PDB file of C-alpha atoms in Angstrom:
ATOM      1  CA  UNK P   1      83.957  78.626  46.779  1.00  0.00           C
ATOM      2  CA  UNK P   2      80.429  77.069  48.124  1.00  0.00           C
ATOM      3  CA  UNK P   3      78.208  75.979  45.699  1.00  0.00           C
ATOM      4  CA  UNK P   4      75.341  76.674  48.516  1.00  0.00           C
ATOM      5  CA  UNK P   5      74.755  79.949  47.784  1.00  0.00           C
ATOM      6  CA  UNK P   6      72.261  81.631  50.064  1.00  0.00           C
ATOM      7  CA  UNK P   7      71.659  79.181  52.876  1.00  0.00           C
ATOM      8  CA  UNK P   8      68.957  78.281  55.442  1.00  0.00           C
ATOM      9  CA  UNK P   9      69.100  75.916  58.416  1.00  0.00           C
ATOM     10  CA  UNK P  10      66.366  74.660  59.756  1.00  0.00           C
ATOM     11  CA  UNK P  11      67.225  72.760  63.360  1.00  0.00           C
ATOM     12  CA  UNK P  12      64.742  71.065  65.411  1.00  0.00           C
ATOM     13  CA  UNK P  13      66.162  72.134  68.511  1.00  0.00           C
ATOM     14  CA  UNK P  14      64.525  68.536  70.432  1.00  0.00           C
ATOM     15  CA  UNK P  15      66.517  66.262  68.232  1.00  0.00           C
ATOM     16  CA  UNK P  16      68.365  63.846  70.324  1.00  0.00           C
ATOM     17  CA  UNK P  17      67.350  65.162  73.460  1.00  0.00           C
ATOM     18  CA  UNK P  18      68.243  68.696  72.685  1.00  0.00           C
ATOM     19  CA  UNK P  19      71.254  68.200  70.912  1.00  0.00           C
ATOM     20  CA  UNK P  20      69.822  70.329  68.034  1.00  0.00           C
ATOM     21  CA  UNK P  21      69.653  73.525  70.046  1.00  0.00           C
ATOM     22  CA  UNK P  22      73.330  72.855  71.139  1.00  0.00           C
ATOM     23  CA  UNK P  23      74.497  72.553  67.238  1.00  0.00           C
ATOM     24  CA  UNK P  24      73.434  76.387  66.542  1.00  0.00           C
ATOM     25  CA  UNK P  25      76.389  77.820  68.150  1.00  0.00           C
ATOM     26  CA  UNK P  26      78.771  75.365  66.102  1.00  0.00           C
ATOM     27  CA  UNK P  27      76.887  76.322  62.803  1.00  0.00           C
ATOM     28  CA  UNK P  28      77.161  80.155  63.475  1.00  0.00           C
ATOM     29  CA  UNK P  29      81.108  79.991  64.286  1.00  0.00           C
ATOM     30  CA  UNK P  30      81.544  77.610  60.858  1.00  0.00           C
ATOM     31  CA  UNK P  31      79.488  79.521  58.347  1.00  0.00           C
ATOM     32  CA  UNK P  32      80.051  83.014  59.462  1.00  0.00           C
ATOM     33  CA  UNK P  33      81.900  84.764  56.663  1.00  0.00           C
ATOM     34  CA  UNK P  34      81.822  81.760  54.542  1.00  0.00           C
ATOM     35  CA  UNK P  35      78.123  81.790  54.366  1.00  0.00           C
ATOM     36  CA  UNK P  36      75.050  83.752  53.274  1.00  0.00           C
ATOM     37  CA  UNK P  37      72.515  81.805  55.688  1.00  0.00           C
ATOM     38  CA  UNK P  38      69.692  82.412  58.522  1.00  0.00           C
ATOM     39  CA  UNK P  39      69.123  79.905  60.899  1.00  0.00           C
ATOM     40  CA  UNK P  40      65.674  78.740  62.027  1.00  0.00           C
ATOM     41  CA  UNK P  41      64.306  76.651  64.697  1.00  0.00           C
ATOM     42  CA  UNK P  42      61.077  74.657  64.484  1.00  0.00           C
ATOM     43  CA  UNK P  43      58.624  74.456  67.124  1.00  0.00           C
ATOM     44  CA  UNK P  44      57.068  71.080  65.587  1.00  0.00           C
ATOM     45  CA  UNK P  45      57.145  69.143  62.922  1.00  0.00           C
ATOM     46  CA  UNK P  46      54.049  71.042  60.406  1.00  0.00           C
ATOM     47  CA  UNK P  47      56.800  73.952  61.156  1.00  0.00           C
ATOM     48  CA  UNK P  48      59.775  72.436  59.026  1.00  0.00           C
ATOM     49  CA  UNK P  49      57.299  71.234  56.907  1.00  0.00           C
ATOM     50  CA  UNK P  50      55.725  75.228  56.071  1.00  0.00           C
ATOM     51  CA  UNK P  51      59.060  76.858  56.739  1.00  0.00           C
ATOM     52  CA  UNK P  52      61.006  74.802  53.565  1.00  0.00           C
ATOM     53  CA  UNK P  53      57.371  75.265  51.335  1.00  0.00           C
ATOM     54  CA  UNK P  54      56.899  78.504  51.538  1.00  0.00           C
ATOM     55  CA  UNK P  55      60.528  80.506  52.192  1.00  0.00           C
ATOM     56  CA  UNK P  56      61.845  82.263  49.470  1.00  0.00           C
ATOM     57  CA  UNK P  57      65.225  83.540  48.558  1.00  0.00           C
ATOM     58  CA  UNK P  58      67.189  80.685  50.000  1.00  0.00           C
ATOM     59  CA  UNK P  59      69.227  78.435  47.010  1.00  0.00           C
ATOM     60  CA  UNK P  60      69.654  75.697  50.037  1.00  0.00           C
ATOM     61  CA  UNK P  61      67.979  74.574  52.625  1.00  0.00           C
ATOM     62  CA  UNK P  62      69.556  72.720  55.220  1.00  0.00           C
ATOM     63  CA  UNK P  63      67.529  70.329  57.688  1.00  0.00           C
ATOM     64  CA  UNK P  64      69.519  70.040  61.023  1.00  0.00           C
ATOM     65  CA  UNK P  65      68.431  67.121  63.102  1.00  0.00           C
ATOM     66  CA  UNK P  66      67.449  63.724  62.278  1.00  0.00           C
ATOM     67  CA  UNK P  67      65.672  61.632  59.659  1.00  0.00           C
ATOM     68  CA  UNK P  68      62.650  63.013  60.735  1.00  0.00           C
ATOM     69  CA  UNK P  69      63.049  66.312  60.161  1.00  0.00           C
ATOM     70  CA  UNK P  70      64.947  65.481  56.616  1.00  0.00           C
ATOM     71  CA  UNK P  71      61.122  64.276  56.440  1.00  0.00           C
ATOM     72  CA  UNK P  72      59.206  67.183  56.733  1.00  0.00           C
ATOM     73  CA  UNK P  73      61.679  69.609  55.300  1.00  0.00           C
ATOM     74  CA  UNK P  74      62.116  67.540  52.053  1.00  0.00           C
ATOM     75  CA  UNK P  75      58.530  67.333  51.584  1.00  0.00           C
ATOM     76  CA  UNK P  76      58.367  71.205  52.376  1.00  0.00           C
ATOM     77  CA  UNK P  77      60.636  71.480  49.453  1.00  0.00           C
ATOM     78  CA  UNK P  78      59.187  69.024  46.791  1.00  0.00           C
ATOM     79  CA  UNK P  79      55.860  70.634  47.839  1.00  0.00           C
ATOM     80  CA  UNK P  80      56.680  73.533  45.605  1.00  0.00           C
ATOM     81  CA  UNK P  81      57.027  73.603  41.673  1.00  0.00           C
ATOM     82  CA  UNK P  82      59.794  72.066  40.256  1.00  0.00           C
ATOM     83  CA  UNK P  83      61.565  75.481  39.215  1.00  0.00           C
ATOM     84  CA  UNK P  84      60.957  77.285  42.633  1.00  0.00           C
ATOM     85  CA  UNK P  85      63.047  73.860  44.331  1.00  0.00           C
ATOM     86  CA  UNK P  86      66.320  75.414  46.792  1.00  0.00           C
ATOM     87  CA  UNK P  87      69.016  72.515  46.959  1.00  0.00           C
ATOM     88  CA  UNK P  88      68.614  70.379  50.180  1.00  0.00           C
ATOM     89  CA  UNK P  89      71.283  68.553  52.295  1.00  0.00           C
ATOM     90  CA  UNK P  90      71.247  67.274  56.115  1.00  0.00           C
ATOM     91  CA  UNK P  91      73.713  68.212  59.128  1.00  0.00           C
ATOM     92  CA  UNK P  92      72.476  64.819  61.446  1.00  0.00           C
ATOM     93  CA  UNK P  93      71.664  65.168  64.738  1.00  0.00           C
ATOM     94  CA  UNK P  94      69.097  62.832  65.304  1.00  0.00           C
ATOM     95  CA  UNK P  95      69.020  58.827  66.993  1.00  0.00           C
ATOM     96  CA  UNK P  96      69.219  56.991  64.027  1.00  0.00           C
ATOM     97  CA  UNK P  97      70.777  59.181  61.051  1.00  0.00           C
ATOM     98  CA  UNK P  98      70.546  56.763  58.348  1.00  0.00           C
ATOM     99  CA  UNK P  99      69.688  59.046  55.704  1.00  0.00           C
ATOM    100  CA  UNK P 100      72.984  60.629  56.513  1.00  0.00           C
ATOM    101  CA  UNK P 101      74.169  57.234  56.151  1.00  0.00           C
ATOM    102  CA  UNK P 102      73.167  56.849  53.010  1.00  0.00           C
ATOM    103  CA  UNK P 103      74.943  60.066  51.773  1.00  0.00           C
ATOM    104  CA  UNK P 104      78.081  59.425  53.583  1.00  0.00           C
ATOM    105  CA  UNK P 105      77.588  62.352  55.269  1.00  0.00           C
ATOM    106  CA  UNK P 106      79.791  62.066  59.116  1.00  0.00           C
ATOM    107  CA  UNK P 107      77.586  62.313  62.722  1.00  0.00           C
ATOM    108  CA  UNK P 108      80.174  64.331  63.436  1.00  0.00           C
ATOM    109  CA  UNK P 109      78.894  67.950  63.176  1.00  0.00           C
ATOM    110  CA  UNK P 110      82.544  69.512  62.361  1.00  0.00           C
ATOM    111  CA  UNK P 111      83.427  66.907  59.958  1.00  0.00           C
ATOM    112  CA  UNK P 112      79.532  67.264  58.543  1.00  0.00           C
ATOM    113  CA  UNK P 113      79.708  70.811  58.183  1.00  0.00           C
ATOM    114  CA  UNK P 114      83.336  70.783  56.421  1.00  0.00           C
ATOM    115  CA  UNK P 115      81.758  68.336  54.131  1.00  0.00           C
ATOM    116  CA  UNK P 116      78.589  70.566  53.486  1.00  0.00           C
ATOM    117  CA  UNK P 117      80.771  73.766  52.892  1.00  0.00           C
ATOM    118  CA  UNK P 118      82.708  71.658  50.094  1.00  0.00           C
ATOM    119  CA  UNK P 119      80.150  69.466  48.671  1.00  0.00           C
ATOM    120  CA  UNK P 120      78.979  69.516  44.916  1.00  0.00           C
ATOM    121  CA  UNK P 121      75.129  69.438  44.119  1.00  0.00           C
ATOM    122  CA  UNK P 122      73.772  66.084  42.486  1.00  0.00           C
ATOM    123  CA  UNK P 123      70.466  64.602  41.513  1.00  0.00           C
ATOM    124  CA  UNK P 124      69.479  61.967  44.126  1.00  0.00           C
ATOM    125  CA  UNK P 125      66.615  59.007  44.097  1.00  0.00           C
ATOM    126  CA  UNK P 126      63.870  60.045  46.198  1.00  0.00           C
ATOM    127  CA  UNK P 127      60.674  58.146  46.757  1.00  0.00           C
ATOM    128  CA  UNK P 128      56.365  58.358  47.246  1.00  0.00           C
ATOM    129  CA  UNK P 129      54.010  56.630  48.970  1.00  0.00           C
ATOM    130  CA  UNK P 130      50.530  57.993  48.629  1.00  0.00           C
ATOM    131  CA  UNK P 131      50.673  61.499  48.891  1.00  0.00           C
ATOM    132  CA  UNK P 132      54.401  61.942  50.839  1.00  0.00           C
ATOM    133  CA  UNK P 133      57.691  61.531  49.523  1.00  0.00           C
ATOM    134  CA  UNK P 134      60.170  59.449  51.376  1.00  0.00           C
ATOM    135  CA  UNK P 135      64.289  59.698  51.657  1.00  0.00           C
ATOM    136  CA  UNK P 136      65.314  56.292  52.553  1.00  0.00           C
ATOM    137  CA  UNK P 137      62.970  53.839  53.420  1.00  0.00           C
ATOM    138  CA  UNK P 138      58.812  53.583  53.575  1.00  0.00           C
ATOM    139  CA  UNK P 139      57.517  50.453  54.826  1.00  0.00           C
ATOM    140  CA  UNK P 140      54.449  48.816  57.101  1.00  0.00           C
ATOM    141  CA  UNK P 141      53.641  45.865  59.053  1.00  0.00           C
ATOM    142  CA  UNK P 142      56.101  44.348  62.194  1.00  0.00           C
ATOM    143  CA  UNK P 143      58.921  46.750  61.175  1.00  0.00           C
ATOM    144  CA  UNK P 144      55.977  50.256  61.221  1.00  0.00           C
ATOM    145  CA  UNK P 145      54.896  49.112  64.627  1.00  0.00           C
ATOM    146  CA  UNK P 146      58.239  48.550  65.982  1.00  0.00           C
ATOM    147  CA  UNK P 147      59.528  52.244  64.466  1.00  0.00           C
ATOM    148  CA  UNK P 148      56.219  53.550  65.869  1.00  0.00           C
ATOM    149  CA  UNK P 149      57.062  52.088  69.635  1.00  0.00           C
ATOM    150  CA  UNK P 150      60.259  53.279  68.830  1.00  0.00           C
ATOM    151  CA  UNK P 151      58.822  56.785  68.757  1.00  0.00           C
ATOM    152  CA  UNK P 152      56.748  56.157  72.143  1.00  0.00           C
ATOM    153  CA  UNK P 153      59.946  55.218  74.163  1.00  0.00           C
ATOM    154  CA  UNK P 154      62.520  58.078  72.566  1.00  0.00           C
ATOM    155  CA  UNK P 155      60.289  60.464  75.285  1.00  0.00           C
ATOM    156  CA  UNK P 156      61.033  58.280  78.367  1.00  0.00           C
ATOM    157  CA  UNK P 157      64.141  56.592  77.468  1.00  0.00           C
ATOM    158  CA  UNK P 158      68.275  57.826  77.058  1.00  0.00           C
ATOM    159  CA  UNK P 159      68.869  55.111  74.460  1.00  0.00           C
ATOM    160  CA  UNK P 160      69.261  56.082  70.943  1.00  0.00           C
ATOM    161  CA  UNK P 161      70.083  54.452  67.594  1.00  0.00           C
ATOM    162  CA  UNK P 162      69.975  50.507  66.871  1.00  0.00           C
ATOM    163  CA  UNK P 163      69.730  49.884  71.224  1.00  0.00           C
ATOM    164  CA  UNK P 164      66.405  52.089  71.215  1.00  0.00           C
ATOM    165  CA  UNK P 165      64.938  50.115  68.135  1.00  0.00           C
ATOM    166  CA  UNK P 166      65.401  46.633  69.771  1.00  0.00           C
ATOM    167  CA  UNK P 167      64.266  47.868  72.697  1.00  0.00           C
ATOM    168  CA  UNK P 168      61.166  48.542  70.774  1.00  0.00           C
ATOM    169  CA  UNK P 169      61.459  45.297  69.003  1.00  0.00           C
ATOM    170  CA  UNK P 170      61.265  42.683  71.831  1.00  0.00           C
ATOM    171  CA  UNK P 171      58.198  45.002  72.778  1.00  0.00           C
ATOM    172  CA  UNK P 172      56.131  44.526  69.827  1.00  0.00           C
ATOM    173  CA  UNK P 173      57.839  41.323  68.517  1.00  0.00           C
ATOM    174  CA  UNK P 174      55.131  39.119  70.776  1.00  0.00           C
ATOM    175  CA  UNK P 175      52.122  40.396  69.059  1.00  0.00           C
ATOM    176  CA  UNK P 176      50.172  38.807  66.503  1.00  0.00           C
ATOM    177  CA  UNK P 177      49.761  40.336  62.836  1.00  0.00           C
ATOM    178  CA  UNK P 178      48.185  40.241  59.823  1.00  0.00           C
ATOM    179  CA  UNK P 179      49.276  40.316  56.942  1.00  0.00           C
ATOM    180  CA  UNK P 180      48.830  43.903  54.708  1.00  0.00           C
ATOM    181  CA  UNK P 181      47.828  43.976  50.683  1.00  0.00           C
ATOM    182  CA  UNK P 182      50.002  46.553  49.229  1.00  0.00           C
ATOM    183  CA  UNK P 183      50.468  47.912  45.722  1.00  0.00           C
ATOM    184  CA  UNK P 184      53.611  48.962  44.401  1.00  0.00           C
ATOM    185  CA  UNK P 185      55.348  50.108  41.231  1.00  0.00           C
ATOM    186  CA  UNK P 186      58.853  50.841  40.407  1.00  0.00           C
ATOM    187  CA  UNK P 187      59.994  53.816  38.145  1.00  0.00           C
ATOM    188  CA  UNK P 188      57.663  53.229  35.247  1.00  0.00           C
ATOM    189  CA  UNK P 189      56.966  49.496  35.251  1.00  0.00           C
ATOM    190  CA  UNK P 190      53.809  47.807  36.107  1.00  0.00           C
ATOM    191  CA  UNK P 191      51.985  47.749  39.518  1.00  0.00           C
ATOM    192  CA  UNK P 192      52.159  44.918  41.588  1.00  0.00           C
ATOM    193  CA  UNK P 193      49.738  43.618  43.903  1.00  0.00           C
ATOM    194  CA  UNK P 194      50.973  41.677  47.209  1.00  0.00           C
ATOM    195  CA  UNK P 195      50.685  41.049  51.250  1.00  0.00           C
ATOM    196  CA  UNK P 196      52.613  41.279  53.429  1.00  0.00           C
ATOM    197  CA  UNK P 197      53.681  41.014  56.697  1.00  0.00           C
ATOM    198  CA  UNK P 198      56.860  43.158  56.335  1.00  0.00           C
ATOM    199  CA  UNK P 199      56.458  45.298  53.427  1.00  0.00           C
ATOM    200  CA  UNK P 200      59.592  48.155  52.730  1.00  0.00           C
ATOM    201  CA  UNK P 201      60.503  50.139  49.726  1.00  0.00           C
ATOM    202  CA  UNK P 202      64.247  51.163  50.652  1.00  0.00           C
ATOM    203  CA  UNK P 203      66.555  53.485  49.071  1.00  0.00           C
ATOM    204  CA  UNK P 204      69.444  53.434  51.214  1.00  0.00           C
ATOM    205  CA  UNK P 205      71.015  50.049  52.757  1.00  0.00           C
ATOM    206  CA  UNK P 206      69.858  50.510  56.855  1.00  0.00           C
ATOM    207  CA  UNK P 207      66.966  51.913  58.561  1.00  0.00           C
ATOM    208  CA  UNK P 208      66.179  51.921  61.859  1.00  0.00           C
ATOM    209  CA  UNK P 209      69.309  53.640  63.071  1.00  0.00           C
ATOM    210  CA  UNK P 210      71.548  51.548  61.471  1.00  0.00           C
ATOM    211  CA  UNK P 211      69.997  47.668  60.609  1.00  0.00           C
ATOM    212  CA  UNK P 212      71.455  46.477  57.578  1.00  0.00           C
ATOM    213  CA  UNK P 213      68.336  45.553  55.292  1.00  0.00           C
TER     214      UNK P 213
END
């Protein structure tokens, strides 16, 4: 028997060039009568963000798309008090996925959703910078600009994953930086006080669709 109890999806339909939208179908066929769940689709990303703060009823919450909706809908959650939290798990369907990654959770939506259906709730490491929480990595300098570019050419381009990223790279790579002063501080130990020109606080081993940190 799922431990998912009462479940809610919530697909950005635009992830990897509308691959989100085409997942619904798959989702409905697996879950009907195995599942309690609604499914709901974003129009942007403040919409994940609100749906996951404020719905109610729901003991999981499921973001369907990539890491940047995992994002927005974790924050949604952790945006709430600590007793009102639903669990939270991914079905990927984004470029780069390496949340997923980190979880050992497949790309494959079949073999994702099999895994979902017969997974076992755990505590997991999550992270904060400023204000936001992070799942996997938060960093600034060469690295930022190059996931930002990264961004700007996912609208014009049919690459995805690690070939859209170095395609962003060699963009941004020829560009002169300075360095950043950051402070940090790990679990409860002391703060320290650095620049940098790469700074990133990781939590799984890849970002950027799959780089190996």
């Amino acid at each position: 028997m799922s431990q998912l109890g009462r479940t809610l999806f919530i697909v950005n339909p635009y992830a990897k060039s509308g691959r989100g939208r085409l997942a619904i179908p798959s989702i409905e066929r697996t879950a009907r009568g195995v599942l309690d769940f609604e499914i709901a689709v974003t129009q942007n990303e403040n919409h994940a963000f609100e749906l996951a703060r404020t719905v109610r009823e729901f003991d999981t919450i499921v973001s369907v798309g990539g890491d940047g909706n995992a994002h927005y809908v974790a924050n949604g959650i952790l945006a709430r008090e600590i007793t009102e939290r639903p669990a939270f798990s991914v079905l990927p369907i984004g470029s780069g996925n390496d949340y997923a990654r980190t979880l050992g959770i497949s790309t494959d939506l079949h073999k994702a959703l099999a895994s979902l259906l017969d997974g076992k709730r755990c505590l997991i490491d999550i992270g904060r910078c400023n204000d936001d929480y992070f799942l996997e990595s938060a960093s600034f300098g060469i690295d930022a600009e190059i996931a930002k570019k990264t961004i700007e050419l996912r609208k014009t381009s049919s690459s995805s994953g690690i070939l859209l990223y170095l395609r962003a790279g060699f963009d941004v790579i020829g560009k002169r930086f300075e360095s950043l002063r950051a402070q940090c501080s790990y679990d409860d130990g002391p703060s320290i006080e650095q620049e940098s020109l790469i700074f990133s606080a990781t939590i799984g081993s890849t970002y950027g669709g799959g780089f190996i940190i």
